[in-house]
Coordinates of C-alpha atoms and ligand atoms in Angstrom, one line a residue:
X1 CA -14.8 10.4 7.2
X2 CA -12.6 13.1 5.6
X3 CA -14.7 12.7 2.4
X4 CA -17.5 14.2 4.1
X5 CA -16.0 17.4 4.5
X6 CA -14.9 17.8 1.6
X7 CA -18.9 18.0 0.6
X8 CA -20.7 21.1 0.2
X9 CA -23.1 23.1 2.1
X10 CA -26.4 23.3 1.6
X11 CA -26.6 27.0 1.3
X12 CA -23.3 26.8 -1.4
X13 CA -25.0 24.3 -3.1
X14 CA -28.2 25.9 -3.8
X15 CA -25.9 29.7 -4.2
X16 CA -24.7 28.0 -7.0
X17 CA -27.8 26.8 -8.6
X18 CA -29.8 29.7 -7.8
X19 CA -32.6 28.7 -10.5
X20 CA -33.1 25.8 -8.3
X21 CA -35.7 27.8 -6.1
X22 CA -36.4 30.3 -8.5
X23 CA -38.4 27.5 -10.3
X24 CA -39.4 24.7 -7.1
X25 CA -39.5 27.3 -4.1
X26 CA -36.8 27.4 -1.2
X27 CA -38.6 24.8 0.9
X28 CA -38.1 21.9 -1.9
X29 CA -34.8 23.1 -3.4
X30 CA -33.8 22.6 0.0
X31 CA -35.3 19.3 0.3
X32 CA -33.6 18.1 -2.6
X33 CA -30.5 19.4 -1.8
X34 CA -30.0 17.8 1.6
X35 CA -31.5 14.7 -0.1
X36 CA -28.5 14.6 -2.7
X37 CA -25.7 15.4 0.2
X38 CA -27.8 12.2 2.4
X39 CA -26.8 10.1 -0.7
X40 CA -23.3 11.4 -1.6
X41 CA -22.9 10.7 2.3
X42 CA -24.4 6.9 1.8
X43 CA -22.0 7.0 -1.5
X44 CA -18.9 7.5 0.6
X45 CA -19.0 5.6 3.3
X46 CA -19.5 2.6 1.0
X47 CA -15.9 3.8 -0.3
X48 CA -16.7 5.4 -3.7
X49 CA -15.8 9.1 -4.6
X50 CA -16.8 12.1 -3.2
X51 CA -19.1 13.9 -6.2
X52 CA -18.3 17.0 -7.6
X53 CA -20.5 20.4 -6.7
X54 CA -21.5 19.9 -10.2
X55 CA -22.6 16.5 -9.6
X56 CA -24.8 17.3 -6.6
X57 CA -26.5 20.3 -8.6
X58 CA -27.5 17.8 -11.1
X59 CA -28.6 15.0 -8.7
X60 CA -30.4 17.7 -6.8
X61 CA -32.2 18.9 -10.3
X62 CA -32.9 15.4 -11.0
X63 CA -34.8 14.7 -7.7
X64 CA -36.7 18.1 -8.3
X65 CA -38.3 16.8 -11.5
X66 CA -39.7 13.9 -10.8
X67 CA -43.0 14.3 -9.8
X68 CA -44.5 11.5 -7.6
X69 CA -47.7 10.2 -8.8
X70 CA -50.3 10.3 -6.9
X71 CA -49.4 13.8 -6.2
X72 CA -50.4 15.2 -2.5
X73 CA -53.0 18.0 -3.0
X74 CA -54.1 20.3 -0.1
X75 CA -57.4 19.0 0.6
X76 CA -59.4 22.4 1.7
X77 CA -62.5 21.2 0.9
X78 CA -64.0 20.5 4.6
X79 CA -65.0 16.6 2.9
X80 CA -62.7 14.0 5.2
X81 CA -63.1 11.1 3.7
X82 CA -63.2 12.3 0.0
X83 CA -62.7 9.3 -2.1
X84 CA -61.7 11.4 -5.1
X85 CA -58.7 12.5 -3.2
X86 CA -57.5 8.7 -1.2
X87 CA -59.8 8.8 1.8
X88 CA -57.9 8.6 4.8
X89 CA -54.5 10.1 5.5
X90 CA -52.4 7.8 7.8
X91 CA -51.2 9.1 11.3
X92 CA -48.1 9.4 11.5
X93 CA -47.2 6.2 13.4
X94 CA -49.2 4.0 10.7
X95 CA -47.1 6.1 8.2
X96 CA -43.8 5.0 9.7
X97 CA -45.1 1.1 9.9
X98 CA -45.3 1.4 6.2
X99 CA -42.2 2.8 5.6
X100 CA -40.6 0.1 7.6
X101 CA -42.1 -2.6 6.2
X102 CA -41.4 -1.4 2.7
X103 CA -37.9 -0.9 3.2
X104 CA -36.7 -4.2 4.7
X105 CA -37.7 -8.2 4.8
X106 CA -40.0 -8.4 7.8
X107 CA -41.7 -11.4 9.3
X108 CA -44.9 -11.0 7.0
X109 CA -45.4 -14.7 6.7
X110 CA -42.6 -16.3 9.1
X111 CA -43.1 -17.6 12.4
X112 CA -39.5 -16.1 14.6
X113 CA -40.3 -18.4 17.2
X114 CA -40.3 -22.3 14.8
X115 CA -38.8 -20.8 12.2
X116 CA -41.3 -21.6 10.0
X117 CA -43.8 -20.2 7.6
X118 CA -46.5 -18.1 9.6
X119 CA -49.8 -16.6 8.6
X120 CA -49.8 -12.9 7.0
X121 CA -53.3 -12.5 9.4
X122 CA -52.0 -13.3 12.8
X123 CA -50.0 -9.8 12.9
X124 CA -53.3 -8.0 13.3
X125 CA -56.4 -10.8 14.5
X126 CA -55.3 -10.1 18.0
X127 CA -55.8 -6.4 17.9
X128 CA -58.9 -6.6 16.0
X129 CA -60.9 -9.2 17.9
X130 CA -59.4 -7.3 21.2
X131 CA -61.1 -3.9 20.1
X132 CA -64.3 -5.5 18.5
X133 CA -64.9 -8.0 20.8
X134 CA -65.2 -11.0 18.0
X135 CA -64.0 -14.4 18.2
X136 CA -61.9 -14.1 14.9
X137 CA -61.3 -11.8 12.3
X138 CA -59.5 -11.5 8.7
X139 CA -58.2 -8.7 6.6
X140 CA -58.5 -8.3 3.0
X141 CA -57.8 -6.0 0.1
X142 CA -61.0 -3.7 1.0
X143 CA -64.6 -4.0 1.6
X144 CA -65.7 -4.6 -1.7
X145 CA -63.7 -7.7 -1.6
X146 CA -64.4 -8.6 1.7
X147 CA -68.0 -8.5 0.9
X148 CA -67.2 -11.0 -2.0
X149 CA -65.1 -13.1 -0.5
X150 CA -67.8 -13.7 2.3
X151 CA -70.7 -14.6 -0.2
X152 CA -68.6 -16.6 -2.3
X153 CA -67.4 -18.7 0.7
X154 CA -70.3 -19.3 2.5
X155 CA -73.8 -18.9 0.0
X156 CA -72.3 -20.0 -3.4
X157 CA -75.2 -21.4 -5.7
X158 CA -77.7 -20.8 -2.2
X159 CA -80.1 -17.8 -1.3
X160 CA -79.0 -14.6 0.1
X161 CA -82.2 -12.6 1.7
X162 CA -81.7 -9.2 1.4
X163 CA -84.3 -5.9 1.9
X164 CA -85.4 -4.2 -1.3
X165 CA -84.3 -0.8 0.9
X166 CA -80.7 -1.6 1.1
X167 CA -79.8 -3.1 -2.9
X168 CA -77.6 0.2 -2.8
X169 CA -74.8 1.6 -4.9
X170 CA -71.9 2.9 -3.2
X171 CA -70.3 4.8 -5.9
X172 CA -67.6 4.2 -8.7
X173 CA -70.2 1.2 -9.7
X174 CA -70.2 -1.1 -6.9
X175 CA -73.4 -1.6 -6.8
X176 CA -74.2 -4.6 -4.3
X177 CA -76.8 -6.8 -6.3
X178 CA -73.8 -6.9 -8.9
X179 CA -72.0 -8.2 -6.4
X180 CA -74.1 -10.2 -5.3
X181 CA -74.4 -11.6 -8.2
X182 CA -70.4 -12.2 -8.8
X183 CA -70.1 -14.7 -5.6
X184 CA -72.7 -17.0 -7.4
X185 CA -75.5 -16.4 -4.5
X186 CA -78.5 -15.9 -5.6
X187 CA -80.3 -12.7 -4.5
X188 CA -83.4 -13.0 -3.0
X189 CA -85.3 -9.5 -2.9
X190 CA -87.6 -8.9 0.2
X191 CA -90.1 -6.2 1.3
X192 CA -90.1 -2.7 -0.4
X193 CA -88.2 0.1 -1.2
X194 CA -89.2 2.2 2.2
X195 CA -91.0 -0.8 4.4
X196 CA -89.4 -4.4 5.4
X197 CA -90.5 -6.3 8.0
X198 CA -88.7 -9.2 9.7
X199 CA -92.1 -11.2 8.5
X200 CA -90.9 -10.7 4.9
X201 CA -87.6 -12.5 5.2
X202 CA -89.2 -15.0 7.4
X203 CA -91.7 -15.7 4.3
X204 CA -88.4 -16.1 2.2
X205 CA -86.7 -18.6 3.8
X206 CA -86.5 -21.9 1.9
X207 CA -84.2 -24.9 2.0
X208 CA -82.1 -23.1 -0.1
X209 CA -81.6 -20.0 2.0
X210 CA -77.9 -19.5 3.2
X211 CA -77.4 -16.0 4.6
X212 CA -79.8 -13.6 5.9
X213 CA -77.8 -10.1 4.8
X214 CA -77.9 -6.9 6.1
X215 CA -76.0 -4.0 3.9
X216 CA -75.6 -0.4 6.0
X217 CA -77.2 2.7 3.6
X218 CA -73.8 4.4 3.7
X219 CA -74.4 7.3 1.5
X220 CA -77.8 8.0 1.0
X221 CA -80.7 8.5 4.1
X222 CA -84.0 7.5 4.3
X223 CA -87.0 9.4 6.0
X224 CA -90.3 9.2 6.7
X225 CA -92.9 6.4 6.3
X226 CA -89.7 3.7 6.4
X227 CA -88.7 0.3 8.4
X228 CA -86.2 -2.1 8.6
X229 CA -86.3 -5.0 11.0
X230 CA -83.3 -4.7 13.6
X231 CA -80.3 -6.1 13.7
X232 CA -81.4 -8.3 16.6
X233 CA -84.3 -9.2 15.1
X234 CA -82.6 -10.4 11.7
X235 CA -80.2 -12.4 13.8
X236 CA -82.2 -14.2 16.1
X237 CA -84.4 -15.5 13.1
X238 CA -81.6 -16.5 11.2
X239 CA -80.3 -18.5 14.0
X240 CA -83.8 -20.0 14.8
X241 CA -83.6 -21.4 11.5
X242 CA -80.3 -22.8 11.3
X243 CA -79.2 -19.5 9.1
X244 CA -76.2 -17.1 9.4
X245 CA -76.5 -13.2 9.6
X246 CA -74.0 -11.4 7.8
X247 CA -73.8 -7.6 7.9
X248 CA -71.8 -5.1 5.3
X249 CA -71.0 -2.7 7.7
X250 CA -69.7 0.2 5.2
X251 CA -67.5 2.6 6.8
X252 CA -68.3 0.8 10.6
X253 CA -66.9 2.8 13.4
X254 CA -64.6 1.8 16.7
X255 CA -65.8 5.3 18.3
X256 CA -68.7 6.9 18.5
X257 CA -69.7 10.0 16.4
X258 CA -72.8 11.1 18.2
X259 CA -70.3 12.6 20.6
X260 CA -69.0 14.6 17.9
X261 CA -72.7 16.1 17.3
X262 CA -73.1 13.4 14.5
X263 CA -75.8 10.9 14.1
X264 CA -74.5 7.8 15.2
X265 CA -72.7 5.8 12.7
X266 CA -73.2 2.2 13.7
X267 CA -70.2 0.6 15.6
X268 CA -68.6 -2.8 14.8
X269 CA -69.4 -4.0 18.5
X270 CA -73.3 -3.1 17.9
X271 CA -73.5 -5.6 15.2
X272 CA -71.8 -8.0 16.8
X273 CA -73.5 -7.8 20.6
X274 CA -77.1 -8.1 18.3
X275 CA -76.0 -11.8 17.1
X276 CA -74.4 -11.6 13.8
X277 CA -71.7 -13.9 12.6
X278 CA -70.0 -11.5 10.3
X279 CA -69.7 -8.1 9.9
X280 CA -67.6 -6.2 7.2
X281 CA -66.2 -2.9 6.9
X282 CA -63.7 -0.9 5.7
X283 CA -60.5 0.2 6.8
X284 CA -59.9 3.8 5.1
X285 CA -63.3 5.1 6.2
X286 CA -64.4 5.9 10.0
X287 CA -61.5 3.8 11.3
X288 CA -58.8 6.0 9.3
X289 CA -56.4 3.7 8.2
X290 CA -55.2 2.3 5.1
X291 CA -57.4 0.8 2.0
X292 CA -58.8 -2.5 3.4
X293 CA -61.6 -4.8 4.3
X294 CA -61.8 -6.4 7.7
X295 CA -64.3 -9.1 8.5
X296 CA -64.6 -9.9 11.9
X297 CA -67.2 -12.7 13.5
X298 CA -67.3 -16.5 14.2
X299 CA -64.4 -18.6 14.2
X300 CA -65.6 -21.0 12.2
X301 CA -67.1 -18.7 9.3
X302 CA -63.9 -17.2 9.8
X303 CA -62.1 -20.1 9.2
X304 CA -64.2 -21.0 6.2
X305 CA -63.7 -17.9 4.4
X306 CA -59.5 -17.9 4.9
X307 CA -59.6 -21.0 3.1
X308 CA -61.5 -20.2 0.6
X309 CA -59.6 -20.1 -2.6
X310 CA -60.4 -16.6 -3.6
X311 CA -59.1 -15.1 -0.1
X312 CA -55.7 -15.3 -2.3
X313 CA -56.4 -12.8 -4.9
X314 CA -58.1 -10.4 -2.9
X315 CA -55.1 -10.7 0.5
X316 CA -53.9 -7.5 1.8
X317 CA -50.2 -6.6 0.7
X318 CA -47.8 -6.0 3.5
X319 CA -47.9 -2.3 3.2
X320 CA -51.2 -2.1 4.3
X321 CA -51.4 -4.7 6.5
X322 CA -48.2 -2.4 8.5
X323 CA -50.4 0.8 8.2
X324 CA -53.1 -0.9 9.4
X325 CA -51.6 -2.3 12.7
X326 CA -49.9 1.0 13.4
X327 CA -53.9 2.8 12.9
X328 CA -55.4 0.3 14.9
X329 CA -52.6 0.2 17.9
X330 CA -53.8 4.2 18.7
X331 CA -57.5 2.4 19.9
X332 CA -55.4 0.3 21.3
X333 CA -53.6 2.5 23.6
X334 CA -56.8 5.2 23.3
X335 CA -55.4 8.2 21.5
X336 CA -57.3 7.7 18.7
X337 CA -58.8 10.7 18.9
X338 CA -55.7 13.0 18.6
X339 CA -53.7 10.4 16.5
X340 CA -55.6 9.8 13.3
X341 CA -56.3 12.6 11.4
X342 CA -59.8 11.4 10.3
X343 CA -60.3 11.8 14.1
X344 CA -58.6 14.8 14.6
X345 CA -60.3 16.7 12.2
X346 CA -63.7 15.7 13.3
X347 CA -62.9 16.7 17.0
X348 CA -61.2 19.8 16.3
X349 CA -63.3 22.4 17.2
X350 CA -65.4 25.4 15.2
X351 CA -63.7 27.9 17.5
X352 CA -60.1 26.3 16.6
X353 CA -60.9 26.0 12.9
X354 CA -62.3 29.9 13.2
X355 CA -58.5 30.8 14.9
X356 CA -57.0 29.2 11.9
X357 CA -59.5 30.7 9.2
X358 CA -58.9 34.4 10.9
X359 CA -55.0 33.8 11.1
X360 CA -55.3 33.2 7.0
X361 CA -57.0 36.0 6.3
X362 CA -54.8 38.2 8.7
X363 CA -51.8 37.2 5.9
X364 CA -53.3 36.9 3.0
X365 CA -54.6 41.0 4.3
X366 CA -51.4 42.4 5.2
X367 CA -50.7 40.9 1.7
X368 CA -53.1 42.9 -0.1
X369 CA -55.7 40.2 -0.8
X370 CA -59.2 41.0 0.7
X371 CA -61.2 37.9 2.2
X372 CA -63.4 36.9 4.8
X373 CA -64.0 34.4 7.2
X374 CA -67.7 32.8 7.3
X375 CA -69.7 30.1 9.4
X376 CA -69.6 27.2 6.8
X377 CA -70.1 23.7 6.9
X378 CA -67.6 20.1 6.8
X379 CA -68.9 17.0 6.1
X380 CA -67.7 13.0 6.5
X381 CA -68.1 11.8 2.6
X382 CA -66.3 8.7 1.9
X383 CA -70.1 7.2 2.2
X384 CA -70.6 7.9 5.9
X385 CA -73.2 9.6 7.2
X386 CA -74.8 11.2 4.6
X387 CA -76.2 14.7 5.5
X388 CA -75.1 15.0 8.6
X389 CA -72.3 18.1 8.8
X390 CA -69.9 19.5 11.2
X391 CA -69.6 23.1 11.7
X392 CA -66.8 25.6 10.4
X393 CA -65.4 28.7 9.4
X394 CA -64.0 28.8 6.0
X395 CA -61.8 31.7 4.1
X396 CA -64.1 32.8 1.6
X397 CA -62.8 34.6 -1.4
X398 CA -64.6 37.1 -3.7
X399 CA -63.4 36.4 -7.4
X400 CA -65.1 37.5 -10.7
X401 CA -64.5 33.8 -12.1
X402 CA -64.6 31.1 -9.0
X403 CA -64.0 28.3 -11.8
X404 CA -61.5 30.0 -13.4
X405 CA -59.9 30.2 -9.7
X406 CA -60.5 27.1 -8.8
X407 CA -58.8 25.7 -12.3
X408 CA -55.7 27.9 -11.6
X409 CA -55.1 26.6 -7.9
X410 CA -55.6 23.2 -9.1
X411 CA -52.2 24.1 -11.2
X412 CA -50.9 25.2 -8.4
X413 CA -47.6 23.0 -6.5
X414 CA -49.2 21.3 -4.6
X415 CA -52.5 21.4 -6.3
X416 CA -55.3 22.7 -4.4
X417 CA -58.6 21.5 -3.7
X418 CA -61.0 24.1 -2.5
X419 CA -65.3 24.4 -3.5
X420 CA -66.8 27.3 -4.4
X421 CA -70.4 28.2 -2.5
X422 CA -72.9 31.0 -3.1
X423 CA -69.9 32.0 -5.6
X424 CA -67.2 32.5 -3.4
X425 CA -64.3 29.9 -3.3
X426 CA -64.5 28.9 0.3
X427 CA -61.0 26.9 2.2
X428 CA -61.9 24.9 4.6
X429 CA -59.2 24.5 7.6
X430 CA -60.6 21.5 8.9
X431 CA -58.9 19.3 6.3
X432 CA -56.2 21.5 6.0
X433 CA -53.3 20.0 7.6
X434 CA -50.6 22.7 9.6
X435 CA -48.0 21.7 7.4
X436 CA -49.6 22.5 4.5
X437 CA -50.9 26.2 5.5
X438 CA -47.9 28.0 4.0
X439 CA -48.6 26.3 0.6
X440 CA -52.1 26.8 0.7
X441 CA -51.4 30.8 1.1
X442 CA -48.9 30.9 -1.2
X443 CA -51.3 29.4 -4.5
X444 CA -54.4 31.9 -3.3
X445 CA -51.8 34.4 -2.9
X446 CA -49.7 33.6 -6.4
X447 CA -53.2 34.9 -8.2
X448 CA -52.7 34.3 -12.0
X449 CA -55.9 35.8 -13.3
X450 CA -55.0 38.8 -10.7
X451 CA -58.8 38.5 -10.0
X452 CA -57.9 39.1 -6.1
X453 CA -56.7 42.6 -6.5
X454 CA -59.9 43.6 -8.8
X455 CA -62.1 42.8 -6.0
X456 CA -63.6 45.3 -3.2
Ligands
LIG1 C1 -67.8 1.9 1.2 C2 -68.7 0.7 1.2 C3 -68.3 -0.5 0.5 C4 -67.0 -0.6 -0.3 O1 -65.9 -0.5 0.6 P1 -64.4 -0.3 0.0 O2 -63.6 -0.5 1.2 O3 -64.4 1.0 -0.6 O4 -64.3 -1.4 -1.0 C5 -69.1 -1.6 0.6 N1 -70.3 -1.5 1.2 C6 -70.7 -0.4 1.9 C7 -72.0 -0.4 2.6 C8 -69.9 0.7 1.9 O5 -70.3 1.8 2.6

């Protein structure tokens, strides 16, 4: 124990090294510092030597430069779910899961009770078929995959119907008659681009048929002069002719988001209660968690499609699969709605995001830089209900050259992410997390062009 005291302080340490925070900032010269003393402290209680001050300026240095990659960014663009940026961030619970399971053996695949090998899926089946309602359910890499790994299991070389309306493309090329096409199903095309009718698919049923398919629009709407049968509709005649109904779900939601002043995004439970044997969704939209694909429905589809050979190369890794019990566990217990950020930020209020917006500019004022705070609009992204916006206030900045702005904040540590609108760079609080608000003044503030102080 002596050893430790013969260690520095924090505030000698970084005395000593002064150009530590002259070029990271105090905050992660700090950081760094502590994290070196953490180690030398690990280092000495396994018996080696206690490091020199020099040592632990260098360590400390070391630590500084490495950059992680991904980098966090300060999302102030008001989108949620931006894809471009990871999706979801993880609460904080789900963010500890992950840690834990990365940083020790864990029971992934052992059964404590026989001592034997158990099954990766069991960890989170129970919670998912307790929430959804579903007889089974299996997790996979993501919803792409899911989507595959259903169509290859149970419609290889057969028909899948499918409405001309709904052959979309999600973005970054998944586009789901490719897919389609990958699983070895054949796609059979029904009705038109703005009308379907349950008759069509009926029409297209031969002896070939294997799956009557349903994929949700995601990220584009259609109005006017349109139909789609419903789900109960396609479900019931599937069944009537000894068929399955499978739905790709998309984002697929556990709560509702018409409360929220939303349209409704269609719930799990909904496809489910109208008859269908599988539904698939993913894990980093609506629900909030982690990159994955969930498939819930019957057992015995279920069962099929965990066989199948290709479930294998498209399994969830154990990182995920922690994340993803610690998201889920919040429906559980019913604080979803101020444990998941996705959630959060789509229940905090305009009023709250105003107070936050008007507490910016009150700095950034008594700083010298003129801004104001305007009505604005958030929105879901991440392919979720397309069009449909929350409102906000954002900080909105006049600049002479917004992309020039925007360019310069993007260099900024850490990188920010804001969107320019009737040419002013607007900074959205809404996606903004508390943590993050000192940062986020400190890159408008930092100015390179100077443009803020050339402005009325
Ligand atoms: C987003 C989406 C997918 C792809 O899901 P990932 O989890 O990103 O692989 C597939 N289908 C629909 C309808 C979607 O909205």
């Amino acid at each position: 124990m002596n050893g430790f005291r013969q260690l520095p302080a924090v505030d000698t340490l970084l005395t000593a090294a002064p150009d530590l925070a002259v070029q990271y900032g105090h905050p992660r010269a700090v950081e760094a510092v502590r994290q070196a003393l953490n180690e030398a402290r690990d280092a000495i209680r396994n018996g080696e030597i206690v490091p020199s001050q020099t040592e632990l300026i260098d360590r400390a240095q070391t630590l500084l430069s490495v950059r992680p990659s991904p980098r966090p960014v300060i999302n102030a663009t008001g989108v949620i779910l931006h894809t471009n940026l990871g999706r979801a961030p993880l609460s904080e619970s789900a963010q500890q899961a992950m840690l834990a399971a990365a940083a020790s053996y864990s029971d992934l695949e052992y059964d404590l009770e026989s001592g034997g090998r158990g099954k990766r899926d069991t960890h989170l089946e129970t919670l998912i078929t307790a929430l959804t309602g579903a007889e089974a359910a299996t997790v996979v890499n993501n919803n792409a995959a899911a989507t595959l790994l259903m169509l290859t299991a149970l419609a290889q070389k057969r028909e899948v119907i499918l409405s001309r309306g709904q052959l979309v493309e999600i973005g970054g090329g998944f586009r789901v008659p490719d897919v389609l096409m990958q699983s070895g199903a054949q796609l059979v095309e029904v009705g038109t681009t703005n009308r379907t009718r349950i008759a069509d698919f009926e029409r297209a049923i031969t002896p070939d048929t294997a799956l009557l398919m349903r994929v949700h629009s995601s990220n584009f709407k259609m109005i006017g002069f349109t139909e789609q049968p419903t789900l109960a509709e396609l479900a019931t005649l599937a069944h009537t002719r000894g068929l399955f109904a499978v739905d790709d779900l998309g984002s697929g939601a556990l709560l509702d988001t018409a409360a929220f002043g939303l349209a409704h995004e269609p719930t799990v439970s909904e496809s489910l209660a109208a008859g269908f044997d599988l539904v698939a969704f993913s894990a980093d939209k609506l629900l909030g968690g982690p990159q994955a694909g969930i498939i819930v429905g019957r057992r015995t589809l279920i069962a099929q499609i965990k066989q199948h050979p290709l479930a294998r190369a498209v399994r969830i890794d154990k990182l995920c699969l922690a994340a993803l019990n610690g998201t889920l566990e919040h429906y559980r217990r019913d604080e979803a709605l101020t444990h998941i950020p996705v959630w959060q930020m789509i229940a905090q209020t305009a009023d709250a995001i105003r107070a936050r917006a008007e507490s910016w500019a009150a700095q950034l004022a008594a700083q010298g830089v003129n801004c104001t705070v305007i009505a604005a609009q958030s929105t879901i992204g991440g392919g979720s209900l397309p069009g449909e916006t929350l409102s906000t206030y954002a900080l909105a900045l006049n600049v002479p050259h917004p992309d020039q702005f925007m360019a310069a904040l993007r260099r900024a540590d850490p990188p920010v992410i804001a969107r320019i609108a009737a040419d002013r760079v607007l900074f959205d609080p809404r996606t903004v997390f508390a943590a993050q608000e000192a940062d986020l003044l400190a890159a408008i503030r930092t100015d390179p062009l100077d443009s803020l102080f050339i402005c009325e």
